[in-house]
Amino acid sequence: MPAPGRTRPTRAETRRRILDAAFQVFGDRGIAASKLTEVAAAAGLTKGAVYSSFASKDELVLALMEEHAAHRLSASLESFASAGTGAAGLADVAAVLMHEMRTDAVWHRLLAEFFALAHHDADRRLALRDRRRAVRRTIAAALERLASGFGFSLPLPAEEFAVILLALSNGLAVEGDIDDEAVPEGLLGRVLTLIAGDAVAAVRSAAESVAGD
């Protein structure tokens, strides 16, 4: 029982502690070399508490990845979401993604390791595929909102454009982690301009118009 004057953490608080601890443990030791007992210890919880929130280490890893992808998306589109059809756009999204890529190299290493672990494990491959499909759908929906808000057409179907964004951001993050001089600021934005020049031009024009009002 909890000590007098203390309250038991809520399920959401417990989940948050587990996710934060898992990021620390997996980031330090790698996924394969880590145990849930280590995650529980880092979170100040019992192993049973971890299993009450996540059925397995794989489920915990996938939840971390899904949460991170959602965080990156929400950070990139925060100004767009708050302003509706305001000044944010693809170029601004690219700038935020570039910043996130430089500050979250651990996430990309975890994704690469889990992908490697899943290569010879059908269940892991299916689980990873399903989570990534969900992430792509979320990104595609956000891209469609962006295009609708600014009144332009995406250069590719939204689902395909979501794949491009993920592939570019993940790939550039890996290259930047290998060589921090390889990926200059603004590179992703320039690539997106090559892919979606008309759309980026429309966004910039709208941004300038709003700034001039």
Coordinates of N, CA, C and O in Angstrom, one line a residue, residues 84-195:
G84 N -4.6 27.8 -38.1 CA -5.5 27.4 -39.1 C -4.9 27.4 -40.5 O -4.2 26.6 -40.9
T85 N -5.1 28.5 -41.2 CA -4.5 28.7 -42.5 C -3.5 29.8 -42.4 O -3.3 30.6 -43.3
G86 N -2.8 29.9 -41.3 CA -1.8 31.0 -41.1 C -0.5 30.8 -41.8 O -0.5 30.2 -42.9
A87 N 0.6 31.3 -41.2 CA 1.8 31.4 -42.0 C 2.7 30.2 -42.0 O 3.6 30.1 -42.8
A88 N 2.3 29.1 -41.3 CA 3.1 27.9 -41.3 C 2.9 27.2 -42.6 O 1.9 27.3 -43.3
G89 N 3.9 26.4 -43.1 CA 3.8 25.7 -44.3 C 4.9 24.6 -44.4 O 5.6 24.3 -43.5
L90 N 5.0 24.0 -45.6 CA 5.9 22.9 -45.8 C 7.3 23.4 -45.5 O 8.1 22.6 -44.9
A91 N 7.7 24.6 -45.8 CA 9.1 25.0 -45.5 C 9.3 25.1 -44.0 O 10.4 24.8 -43.5
D92 N 8.3 25.6 -43.3 CA 8.4 25.7 -41.9 C 8.4 24.3 -41.2 O 9.1 24.0 -40.3
V93 N 7.6 23.4 -41.8 CA 7.6 22.0 -41.3 C 9.0 21.4 -41.5 O 9.5 20.7 -40.6
A94 N 9.6 21.6 -42.6 CA 11.0 21.1 -42.9 C 12.0 21.7 -41.9 O 12.8 20.9 -41.4
A95 N 11.9 22.9 -41.6 CA 12.8 23.5 -40.6 C 12.7 22.9 -39.2 O 13.7 22.6 -38.6
V96 N 11.5 22.7 -38.8 CA 11.3 22.0 -37.5 C 11.8 20.6 -37.5 O 12.4 20.1 -36.6
L97 N 11.5 19.9 -38.6 CA 11.9 18.5 -38.7 C 13.5 18.4 -38.7 O 14.0 17.5 -38.1
M98 N 14.1 19.4 -39.3 CA 15.6 19.4 -39.3 C 16.1 19.6 -37.9 O 17.1 18.9 -37.5
H99 N 15.4 20.5 -37.2 CA 15.8 20.7 -35.8 C 15.6 19.4 -35.0 O 16.5 19.0 -34.2
E100 N 14.5 18.8 -35.1 CA 14.2 17.6 -34.4 C 15.2 16.5 -34.7 O 15.6 15.7 -33.9
M101 N 15.6 16.4 -36.0 CA 16.5 15.4 -36.4 C 17.9 15.5 -35.7 O 18.5 14.5 -35.4
R102 N 18.3 16.8 -35.5 CA 19.6 17.0 -34.9 C 19.5 16.7 -33.4 O 20.6 16.6 -32.8
T103 N 18.4 16.7 -32.8 CA 18.3 16.6 -31.3 C 17.8 15.2 -30.9 O 17.6 14.9 -29.7
D104 N 17.5 14.3 -31.9 CA 16.9 13.0 -31.5 C 17.5 11.9 -32.2 O 16.9 10.9 -32.6
A105 N 18.9 11.9 -32.3 CA 19.6 10.8 -33.0 C 19.3 9.5 -32.3 O 19.4 8.4 -33.0
V106 N 19.1 9.5 -31.0 CA 18.9 8.2 -30.3 C 17.6 7.5 -30.9 O 17.6 6.3 -31.1
W107 N 16.6 8.2 -31.3 CA 15.4 7.6 -31.8 C 15.7 6.9 -33.1 O 15.2 5.8 -33.4
H108 N 16.5 7.5 -33.9 CA 16.8 6.9 -35.2 C 17.6 5.6 -35.0 O 17.5 4.7 -35.8
R109 N 18.5 5.6 -34.0 CA 19.3 4.4 -33.8 C 18.4 3.3 -33.3 O 18.5 2.1 -33.6
L110 N 17.4 3.7 -32.4 CA 16.4 2.7 -32.0 C 15.6 2.1 -33.1 O 15.3 0.9 -33.2
L111 N 15.1 3.0 -34.0 CA 14.4 2.5 -35.1 C 15.2 1.6 -36.0 O 14.7 0.5 -36.4
A112 N 16.5 1.9 -36.3 CA 17.3 1.1 -37.1 C 17.6 -0.3 -36.4 O 17.5 -1.3 -37.1
E113 N 17.8 -0.3 -35.1 CA 18.0 -1.5 -34.4 C 16.7 -2.4 -34.4 O 16.8 -3.6 -34.7
F114 N 15.6 -1.8 -34.2 CA 14.4 -2.6 -34.2 C 14.1 -3.1 -35.6 O 13.6 -4.3 -35.7
F115 N 14.3 -2.3 -36.6 CA 14.1 -2.8 -38.0 C 15.0 -4.0 -38.2 O 14.6 -5.0 -38.8
A116 N 16.3 -3.9 -37.7 CA 17.2 -5.1 -37.9 C 16.7 -6.3 -37.2 O 16.8 -7.4 -37.7
L117 N 16.2 -6.1 -35.9 CA 15.7 -7.2 -35.2 C 14.5 -7.8 -35.8 O 14.3 -9.1 -35.7
A118 N 13.7 -7.0 -36.5 CA 12.4 -7.5 -37.1 C 12.7 -8.2 -38.4 O 11.8 -8.9 -38.9
H119 N 13.9 -8.1 -39.0 CA 14.1 -8.6 -40.3 C 13.9 -10.1 -40.4 O 13.3 -10.6 -41.4
H120 N 14.2 -10.8 -39.3 CA 14.1 -12.3 -39.3 C 13.0 -12.7 -38.4 O 12.9 -13.9 -37.9
D121 N 12.1 -11.8 -38.0 CA 11.0 -12.1 -37.1 C 9.7 -11.6 -37.7 O 9.4 -10.4 -37.7
A122 N 8.8 -12.5 -38.2 CA 7.6 -12.1 -38.9 C 6.7 -11.3 -38.0 O 6.1 -10.3 -38.5
D123 N 6.5 -11.7 -36.7 CA 5.6 -11.0 -35.8 C 6.1 -9.5 -35.6 O 5.3 -8.6 -35.6
R124 N 7.4 -9.4 -35.4 CA 7.9 -8.0 -35.3 C 7.8 -7.2 -36.5 O 7.4 -6.0 -36.5
R125 N 8.0 -7.8 -37.7 CA 7.8 -7.1 -38.9 C 6.4 -6.6 -39.1 O 6.2 -5.4 -39.5
L126 N 5.4 -7.4 -38.8 CA 4.0 -7.1 -38.9 C 3.7 -5.9 -37.9 O 3.0 -5.0 -38.3
A127 N 4.2 -6.1 -36.7 CA 3.9 -5.0 -35.7 C 4.5 -3.7 -36.1 O 3.8 -2.7 -36.0
L128 N 5.7 -3.7 -36.6 CA 6.4 -2.5 -37.0 C 5.6 -1.9 -38.2 O 5.4 -0.7 -38.3
R129 N 5.3 -2.8 -39.2 CA 4.5 -2.3 -40.4 C 3.2 -1.6 -39.9 O 2.9 -0.5 -40.5
D130 N 2.5 -2.2 -39.0 CA 1.2 -1.7 -38.6 C 1.4 -0.3 -38.0 O 0.6 0.6 -38.2
R131 N 2.4 -0.2 -37.1 CA 2.6 1.1 -36.4 C 3.0 2.2 -37.4 O 2.6 3.3 -37.3
R132 N 3.9 1.8 -38.4 CA 4.3 2.8 -39.3 C 3.2 3.2 -40.3 O 3.1 4.4 -40.7
R133 N 2.3 2.3 -40.6 CA 1.1 2.6 -41.4 C 0.3 3.7 -40.7 O -0.2 4.6 -41.3
A134 N 0.1 3.5 -39.4 CA -0.7 4.4 -38.6 C 0.0 5.8 -38.6 O -0.7 6.8 -38.7
V135 N 1.3 5.8 -38.4 CA 2.0 7.1 -38.4 C 1.8 7.8 -39.8 O 1.6 9.0 -39.9
R136 N 2.0 7.0 -40.9 CA 1.8 7.6 -42.2 C 0.4 8.2 -42.4 O 0.3 9.2 -43.0
R137 N -0.6 7.5 -41.9 CA -2.0 8.0 -42.1 C -2.1 9.3 -41.3 O -2.8 10.2 -41.8
T138 N -1.5 9.4 -40.2 CA -1.6 10.6 -39.4 C -0.9 11.8 -40.1 O -1.5 12.9 -40.2
I139 N 0.3 11.5 -40.7 CA 1.0 12.5 -41.4 C 0.3 12.9 -42.7 O 0.2 14.1 -43.0
A140 N -0.3 11.9 -43.4 CA -1.0 12.2 -44.6 C -2.2 13.1 -44.3 O -2.5 14.0 -45.1
A141 N -2.9 12.8 -43.2 CA -4.1 13.7 -42.9 C -3.7 15.1 -42.6 O -4.4 16.1 -43.0
A142 N -2.5 15.3 -41.9 CA -2.0 16.6 -41.7 C -1.6 17.3 -42.9 O -1.9 18.5 -43.1
L143 N -1.0 16.6 -43.9 CA -0.6 17.2 -45.2 C -1.9 17.6 -45.9 O -1.9 18.7 -46.6
E144 N -2.9 16.8 -45.9 CA -4.1 17.2 -46.6 C -4.8 18.4 -46.0 O -5.3 19.3 -46.7
R145 N -4.7 18.6 -44.7 CA -5.2 19.8 -44.0 C -4.4 21.0 -44.5 O -4.9 22.1 -44.7
L146 N -3.1 20.8 -44.5 CA -2.2 21.9 -44.9 C -2.5 22.3 -46.4 O -2.7 23.5 -46.6
A147 N -2.6 21.4 -47.3 CA -2.9 21.7 -48.7 C -4.3 22.4 -48.8 O -4.5 23.4 -49.5
S148 N -5.3 21.9 -48.1 CA -6.6 22.5 -48.1 C -6.6 23.9 -47.6 O -7.2 24.8 -48.1
G149 N -5.9 24.1 -46.5 CA -5.9 25.4 -45.9 C -5.2 26.5 -46.7 O -5.7 27.6 -46.7
F150 N -4.2 26.1 -47.5 CA -3.6 27.0 -48.4 C -4.1 27.0 -49.8 O -3.7 27.8 -50.7
G151 N -5.0 26.1 -50.1 CA -5.6 26.0 -51.4 C -4.7 25.6 -52.6 O -4.8 26.1 -53.7
F152 N -3.8 24.6 -52.3 CA -2.9 24.1 -53.4 C -3.0 22.6 -53.4 O -3.5 21.9 -52.4
S153 N -2.6 22.0 -54.5 CA -2.6 20.5 -54.6 C -1.2 20.0 -54.2 O -0.2 20.5 -54.6
L154 N -1.2 18.9 -53.5 CA 0.1 18.2 -53.2 C 0.7 17.6 -54.5 O -0.1 17.2 -55.3
P155 N 2.0 17.6 -54.6 CA 2.6 17.0 -55.8 C 2.5 15.5 -56.0 O 2.6 15.0 -57.0
L156 N 2.1 14.9 -54.8 CA 1.9 13.4 -54.8 C 0.7 13.1 -53.9 O 0.3 14.0 -53.1
P157 N 0.1 12.0 -54.0 CA -0.9 11.6 -53.1 C -0.4 11.7 -51.7 O 0.8 11.5 -51.4
A158 N -1.3 12.1 -50.7 CA -0.8 12.5 -49.4 C -0.1 11.3 -48.7 O 0.9 11.5 -48.0
E159 N -0.6 10.1 -48.9 CA 0.1 8.9 -48.3 C 1.5 8.7 -48.9 O 2.4 8.4 -48.1
E160 N 1.7 8.9 -50.2 CA 3.0 8.8 -50.7 C 3.9 9.9 -50.3 O 5.1 9.7 -50.0
F161 N 3.4 11.1 -50.2 CA 4.2 12.3 -49.7 C 4.6 12.0 -48.2 O 5.7 12.4 -47.8
A162 N 3.7 11.4 -47.4 CA 4.1 11.1 -46.1 C 5.3 10.1 -46.0 O 6.2 10.2 -45.2
V163 N 5.3 9.1 -46.9 CA 6.4 8.2 -47.0 C 7.7 9.0 -47.3 O 8.8 8.7 -46.8
I164 N 7.6 9.9 -48.3 CA 8.8 10.7 -48.7 C 9.3 11.5 -47.5 O 10.5 11.6 -47.2
L165 N 8.4 12.2 -46.7 CA 8.8 12.9 -45.6 C 9.5 12.1 -44.5 O 10.6 12.4 -44.0
L166 N 8.9 10.9 -44.3 CA 9.6 10.0 -43.3 C 10.9 9.5 -43.8 O 11.9 9.5 -43.0
A167 N 11.0 9.1 -45.0 CA 12.2 8.6 -45.6 C 13.3 9.6 -45.6 O 14.5 9.4 -45.2
L168 N 13.0 10.8 -46.0 CA 14.0 11.9 -46.0 C 14.4 12.3 -44.6 O 15.6 12.4 -44.4
S169 N 13.5 12.5 -43.7 CA 13.9 12.9 -42.3 C 14.7 11.8 -41.6 O 15.7 12.1 -41.0
N170 N 14.3 10.5 -41.8 CA 15.0 9.4 -41.2 C 16.4 9.3 -41.8 O 17.4 9.1 -41.1
G171 N 16.4 9.3 -43.1 CA 17.7 9.1 -43.8 C 18.7 10.2 -43.5 O 19.9 10.0 -43.3
L172 N 18.2 11.5 -43.6 CA 19.1 12.6 -43.3 C 19.6 12.6 -41.8 O 20.7 13.0 -41.5
A173 N 18.7 12.1 -40.9 CA 19.1 12.0 -39.5 C 20.2 11.1 -39.3 O 21.2 11.3 -38.6
V174 N 20.2 9.9 -40.0 CA 21.2 8.9 -39.9 C 22.5 9.5 -40.5 O 23.6 9.3 -39.9
E175 N 22.4 10.1 -41.7 CA 23.7 10.7 -42.3 C 24.3 11.8 -41.3 O 25.5 11.9 -41.2
G176 N 23.4 12.6 -40.7 CA 23.9 13.6 -39.8 C 24.5 13.0 -38.6 O 25.4 13.6 -38.0
D177 N 24.0 11.9 -38.1 CA 24.5 11.2 -36.9 C 25.9 10.7 -37.2 O 26.8 10.6 -36.4
I178 N 26.1 10.2 -38.5 CA 27.4 9.6 -38.9 C 28.4 10.7 -39.1 O 29.5 10.6 -38.6
D179 N 27.9 11.8 -39.7 CA 28.8 13.0 -40.0 C 28.1 14.2 -39.8 O 27.2 14.6 -40.6
D180 N 28.3 15.0 -38.7 CA 27.5 16.1 -38.4 C 27.7 17.3 -39.4 O 27.0 18.3 -39.3
E181 N 28.7 17.2 -40.3 CA 28.9 18.2 -41.3 C 28.2 17.8 -42.6 O 28.2 18.6 -43.6
A182 N 27.6 16.6 -42.7 CA 27.0 16.2 -43.9 C 25.6 16.8 -44.3 O 25.3 16.9 -45.4
V183 N 24.9 17.2 -43.2 CA 23.5 17.7 -43.4 C 23.4 19.1 -43.0 O 23.1 19.4 -41.8
P184 N 23.6 20.1 -43.9 CA 23.5 21.5 -43.5 C 22.1 21.9 -43.2 O 21.1 21.3 -43.6
E185 N 21.9 23.0 -42.4 CA 20.6 23.6 -42.1 C 19.9 23.9 -43.4 O 20.6 24.4 -44.4
G186 N 18.7 23.6 -43.5 CA 17.9 24.0 -44.7 C 17.9 23.0 -45.8 O 17.2 23.2 -46.8
L187 N 18.7 21.9 -45.6 CA 18.7 20.9 -46.7 C 17.4 20.3 -47.0 O 17.0 20.2 -48.2
L188 N 16.7 19.9 -45.9 CA 15.4 19.2 -46.2 C 14.4 20.2 -46.8 O 13.6 19.8 -47.7
G189 N 14.4 21.5 -46.4 CA 13.6 22.4 -47.0 C 13.9 22.6 -48.5 O 13.0 22.7 -49.3
R190 N 15.2 22.6 -48.9 CA 15.5 22.7 -50.3 C 15.1 21.5 -51.1 O 14.6 21.7 -52.2
V191 N 15.2 20.4 -50.5 CA 14.7 19.1 -51.2 C 13.2 19.2 -51.4 O 12.7 18.9 -52.5
L192 N 12.5 19.6 -50.3 CA 11.0 19.7 -50.5 C 10.7 20.7 -51.5 O 9.7 20.6 -52.2
T193 N 11.4 21.8 -51.7 CA 11.1 22.8 -52.7 C 11.3 22.2 -54.1 O 10.5 22.5 -55.0
L194 N 12.3 21.3 -54.3 CA 12.5 20.6 -55.5 C 11.3 19.7 -55.8 O 10.9 19.6 -57.0
I195 N 10.8 19.0 -54.8 CA 9.7 18.1 -55.0 C 8.4 18.8 -55.2 O 7.6 18.4 -56.0

